[in-house]
Amino acid sequence: DAGITQSPRYKITETGRQVTLMCHQTWSHSYMFWYRQDLGHGLRLIYYSAAADITDKGEVPDGYVVSRSKTENFPLTLESATRSQTSVYFCASLAGFNEQFFGPGTRLTVL
Amino acid sequence: AQKITQTQPGMFVQEKEAVTLDCTYDTSDQSYGLFWYKQPSSGEMIFLIYQGSYDEQNATEGRYSLNFQKARKSANLVISASQLGDSAMYFCAMRESNAGNNRKLIWGLGTSLAVNP
């Protein structure tokens, strides 16, 4: 199916563990984004990527690592998860100049 | 300081009536873009409408229109003939500097809209 998918959809992990959230898009959009959504903060940009092998920090990058070896994949890694990283994570890709298409989100709980 | 302000945490509207969701923004750029997204209770984010700062006419998409008042730095979303399916969170966002390669959005905190039957 065409679109943008995220996996896993739900994840529970423990403080200090490494976690990788996957994002895959089928459109070959150049730009991709990772956001976190928390009550009281709206959506905040973690990292974004303009193309394969080009990534840049967003508003809240600390504690996260991204890579983009292929246009269609944009994984987000929490190197050592903390409770403050409990959130809903959205991946998005940009069609043209304006419309960002979002994945369904990953709900991450760090115990 | 917040760059995107949505002052209405929650709104109610009667089915079939129109509703306006407020959004004000702050930027010193002359070229920028304003967006509205919808997030139903299922969680996905859905693009609704876009307005460029140089667009002379207000953007419209079906029942959605964006009331753009540049001097007041406001970009209110108007939903006409509300439907039960319009119940959702609505987010206003801005892309500063439409020029160049900037594609990043700055988001407001959202307004929760409930449509009553």
Short mmCIF file of C-alpha atoms in Angstrom, two decimals:
data_model
loop_
_atom_site.label_atom_id
_atom_site.label_comp_id
_atom_site.label_asym_id
_atom_site.label_seq_id
_atom_site.Cartn_x
_atom_site.Cartn_y
_atom_site.Cartn_z
CA ASP A 1 0.00 0.00 0.00
CA ALA A 2 1.17 3.49 -0.81
CA GLY A 3 1.70 5.79 2.08
CA ILE A 4 3.77 6.28 5.17
CA THR A 5 4.02 3.63 7.83
CA GLN A 6 5.52 3.55 11.29
CA SER A 7 6.53 0.63 13.42
CA PRO A 8 5.99 -0.36 16.07
CA ARG A 9 2.71 1.36 16.79
CA TYR A 10 3.11 0.85 20.50
CA LYS A 11 6.27 0.30 22.50
CA ILE A 12 7.02 -0.04 26.17
CA THR A 13 10.64 0.05 27.20
CA GLU A 14 12.77 0.70 30.24
CA THR A 15 15.00 3.60 31.12
CA GLY A 16 18.44 3.23 29.59
CA ARG A 17 17.49 0.90 26.76
CA GLN A 18 18.03 1.71 23.12
CA VAL A 19 14.89 1.97 21.03
CA THR A 20 14.50 2.43 17.30
CA LEU A 21 11.32 3.70 15.73
CA MET A 22 10.92 2.94 12.06
CA CYS A 23 9.39 5.09 9.36
CA HIS A 24 8.86 4.06 5.74
CA GLN A 25 7.29 6.00 2.88
CA THR A 26 6.43 4.72 -0.58
CA TRP A 27 6.28 8.02 -2.47
CA SER A 28 10.01 8.81 -2.70
CA HIS A 29 9.43 12.21 -1.11
CA SER A 30 12.70 14.01 -0.48
CA TYR A 31 11.87 15.58 2.85
CA MET A 32 11.04 13.58 5.96
CA PHE A 33 10.45 14.67 9.53
CA TRP A 34 10.23 13.27 13.03
CA TYR A 35 7.97 14.96 15.58
CA ARG A 36 6.99 14.25 19.12
CA GLN A 37 3.59 15.19 20.45
CA ASP A 38 3.06 15.89 24.13
CA LEU A 39 0.17 17.45 25.99
CA GLY A 40 0.80 21.13 26.44
CA HIS A 41 3.55 21.24 23.82
CA GLY A 42 1.83 20.45 20.57
CA LEU A 43 4.12 18.99 17.92
CA ARG A 44 7.82 19.57 18.21
CA LEU A 45 10.31 18.78 15.50
CA ILE A 46 13.07 16.38 16.52
CA TYR A 47 15.00 15.88 13.28
CA TYR A 48 14.38 16.27 9.61
CA SER A 49 15.99 15.14 6.41
CA ALA A 50 16.12 16.87 3.05
CA ALA A 51 17.30 13.77 1.17
CA ALA A 52 19.17 10.52 1.69
CA ASP A 53 22.28 11.13 3.79
CA ILE A 54 21.19 14.70 4.65
CA THR A 55 19.78 15.21 8.11
CA ASP A 56 19.49 18.18 10.44
CA LYS A 57 18.38 18.94 13.96
CA GLY A 58 15.01 20.32 14.82
CA GLU A 59 13.77 21.91 18.00
CA VAL A 60 14.34 19.01 20.43
CA PRO A 61 17.10 16.73 19.10
CA ASP A 62 18.88 15.82 22.35
CA GLY A 63 18.83 12.12 23.11
CA TYR A 64 17.84 11.14 19.57
CA VAL A 65 19.77 9.94 16.55
CA VAL A 66 18.55 9.60 12.98
CA SER A 67 19.90 8.15 9.78
CA ARG A 68 18.70 8.11 6.20
CA SER A 69 20.65 5.75 4.01
CA LYS A 70 17.66 5.27 1.67
CA THR A 71 15.10 7.84 0.57
CA GLU A 72 12.17 5.75 1.77
CA ASN A 73 13.37 5.04 5.32
CA PHE A 74 13.99 7.42 8.18
CA PRO A 75 14.55 5.58 11.48
CA LEU A 76 14.69 7.41 14.79
CA THR A 77 16.81 5.95 17.60
CA LEU A 78 16.67 6.77 21.26
CA GLU A 79 20.16 5.80 22.35
CA SER A 80 19.39 5.55 26.07
CA ALA A 81 15.70 6.07 26.71
CA THR A 82 14.56 8.36 29.51
CA ARG A 83 11.13 8.82 31.04
CA SER A 84 10.93 12.28 29.53
CA GLN A 85 10.95 10.63 26.10
CA THR A 86 7.59 9.03 26.76
CA SER A 87 5.51 10.53 23.98
CA VAL A 88 3.72 9.94 20.73
CA TYR A 89 6.12 10.07 17.80
CA PHE A 90 5.05 11.03 14.31
CA CYS A 91 6.97 10.63 11.12
CA ALA A 92 6.00 12.74 8.12
CA SER A 93 7.07 13.21 4.53
CA LEU A 94 6.60 16.28 2.38
CA ALA A 95 4.83 16.20 -0.96
CA GLY A 96 5.94 19.14 -3.07
CA PHE A 97 6.32 22.30 -1.05
CA ASN A 98 3.36 22.31 1.29
CA GLU A 99 1.57 19.15 2.25
CA GLN A 100 3.15 16.96 4.90
CA PHE A 101 1.76 13.45 5.06
CA PHE A 102 1.92 11.91 8.50
CA GLY A 103 2.30 8.35 9.62
CA PRO A 104 -0.09 6.87 12.16
CA GLY A 105 2.26 7.54 15.07
CA THR A 106 4.12 5.42 17.61
CA ARG A 107 3.10 5.60 21.24
CA LEU A 108 6.26 5.10 23.30
CA THR A 109 6.26 4.57 27.04
CA VAL A 110 9.53 4.59 28.95
CA LEU A 111 9.27 3.05 32.42
CA ALA B 1 7.72 33.79 22.88
CA GLN B 2 5.29 31.56 21.07
CA LYS B 3 5.33 32.03 17.37
CA ILE B 4 1.96 30.39 16.83
CA THR B 5 -0.81 31.11 19.29
CA GLN B 6 -4.11 29.31 19.41
CA THR B 7 -6.03 30.95 22.23
CA GLN B 8 -9.01 28.59 22.28
CA PRO B 9 -8.15 25.30 23.99
CA GLY B 10 -11.67 24.02 23.36
CA MET B 11 -14.63 25.01 21.23
CA PHE B 12 -18.19 23.78 20.81
CA VAL B 13 -20.36 24.24 17.75
CA GLN B 14 -23.78 23.04 16.77
CA GLU B 15 -24.00 20.75 13.78
CA LYS B 16 -24.54 22.63 10.50
CA GLU B 17 -23.31 25.91 11.95
CA ALA B 18 -20.06 27.66 11.01
CA VAL B 19 -17.16 27.92 13.42
CA THR B 20 -13.97 29.97 13.47
CA LEU B 21 -10.78 28.68 15.06
CA ASP B 22 -8.31 31.40 15.90
CA CYS B 23 -4.62 31.47 15.09
CA THR B 24 -2.17 34.32 15.44
CA TYR B 25 1.46 34.17 14.46
CA ASP B 26 4.64 36.08 14.90
CA THR B 27 7.34 36.39 12.30
CA SER B 28 9.60 39.03 10.85
CA ASP B 29 9.84 37.26 7.50
CA GLN B 30 7.96 38.68 4.55
CA SER B 31 7.63 35.30 2.86
CA TYR B 32 6.02 32.59 4.97
CA GLY B 33 3.30 29.99 4.87
CA LEU B 34 0.42 29.14 7.18
CA PHE B 35 -1.18 25.74 7.54
CA TRP B 36 -4.03 24.04 9.30
CA TYR B 37 -4.07 20.37 10.21
CA LYS B 38 -6.78 18.21 11.73
CA GLN B 39 -6.17 15.43 14.21
CA PRO B 40 -9.19 13.20 14.88
CA SER B 41 -9.36 11.03 17.96
CA SER B 42 -7.82 8.21 15.93
CA GLY B 43 -4.58 10.20 16.04
CA GLU B 44 -3.57 10.77 12.43
CA MET B 45 -2.65 14.26 11.25
CA ILE B 46 -4.52 15.46 8.19
CA PHE B 47 -3.52 18.48 6.10
CA LEU B 48 -6.45 20.84 5.54
CA ILE B 49 -5.38 24.11 3.98
CA TYR B 50 -2.43 26.34 3.13
CA GLN B 51 -2.04 30.10 2.77
CA GLY B 52 1.06 31.80 1.45
CA SER B 53 1.93 35.23 2.78
CA TYR B 54 1.85 36.72 -0.71
CA ASP B 55 -1.43 35.10 -1.69
CA GLU B 56 -3.92 37.88 -2.26
CA GLN B 57 -7.00 35.74 -1.85
CA ASN B 58 -7.96 33.73 1.18
CA ALA B 59 -7.41 30.02 0.67
CA THR B 60 -10.43 27.75 0.45
CA GLU B 61 -10.73 23.97 0.36
CA GLY B 62 -14.29 22.72 0.32
CA ARG B 63 -15.88 23.64 3.65
CA TYR B 64 -12.59 25.03 4.97
CA SER B 65 -11.44 28.56 4.42
CA LEU B 66 -8.59 30.50 5.90
CA ASN B 67 -9.34 34.06 6.97
CA PHE B 68 -5.93 35.63 6.45
CA GLN B 69 -5.41 39.08 7.93
CA LYS B 70 -1.78 39.91 7.33
CA ALA B 71 -1.65 43.20 9.21
CA ARG B 72 -3.13 41.57 12.28
CA LYS B 73 -0.97 38.46 11.81
CA SER B 74 -3.94 36.18 12.06
CA ALA B 75 -4.83 33.08 10.07
CA ASN B 76 -8.15 31.85 11.37
CA LEU B 77 -9.72 28.65 10.08
CA VAL B 78 -13.39 28.83 9.21
CA ILE B 79 -15.35 25.60 8.94
CA SER B 80 -18.73 26.05 7.34
CA ALA B 81 -21.71 23.76 7.89
CA SER B 82 -20.06 21.77 10.68
CA GLN B 83 -20.45 18.01 10.66
CA LEU B 84 -20.10 15.50 13.48
CA GLY B 85 -16.95 14.23 11.78
CA ASP B 86 -15.34 17.64 12.26
CA SER B 87 -14.91 16.90 15.96
CA ALA B 88 -11.14 16.80 16.36
CA MET B 89 -8.05 18.75 17.40
CA TYR B 90 -7.04 21.45 14.96
CA PHE B 91 -3.50 22.71 14.69
CA CYS B 92 -2.25 25.89 13.11
CA ALA B 93 1.33 25.85 11.84
CA MET B 94 3.71 28.25 10.15
CA ARG B 95 6.65 27.84 7.84
CA GLU B 96 8.93 30.80 8.28
CA SER B 97 10.82 31.92 5.25
CA ASN B 98 9.14 30.35 2.25
CA ALA B 99 12.31 31.09 0.33
CA GLY B 100 15.18 28.68 0.05
CA ASN B 101 15.12 25.15 1.34
CA ASN B 102 13.28 25.71 4.61
CA ARG B 103 10.51 23.16 5.03
CA LYS B 104 10.22 23.18 8.81
CA LEU B 105 6.93 23.98 10.48
CA ILE B 106 6.29 25.67 13.82
CA TRP B 107 3.13 24.43 15.48
CA GLY B 108 0.51 25.87 17.76
CA LEU B 109 -0.85 23.94 20.74
CA GLY B 110 -4.13 23.17 19.06
CA THR B 111 -7.84 23.75 19.57
CA SER B 112 -10.20 20.93 20.42
CA LEU B 113 -13.46 21.24 18.50
CA ALA B 114 -16.59 19.37 19.50
CA VAL B 115 -19.56 19.36 17.16
CA ASN B 116 -22.86 18.82 18.92
CA PRO B 117 -25.76 17.09 17.14
#
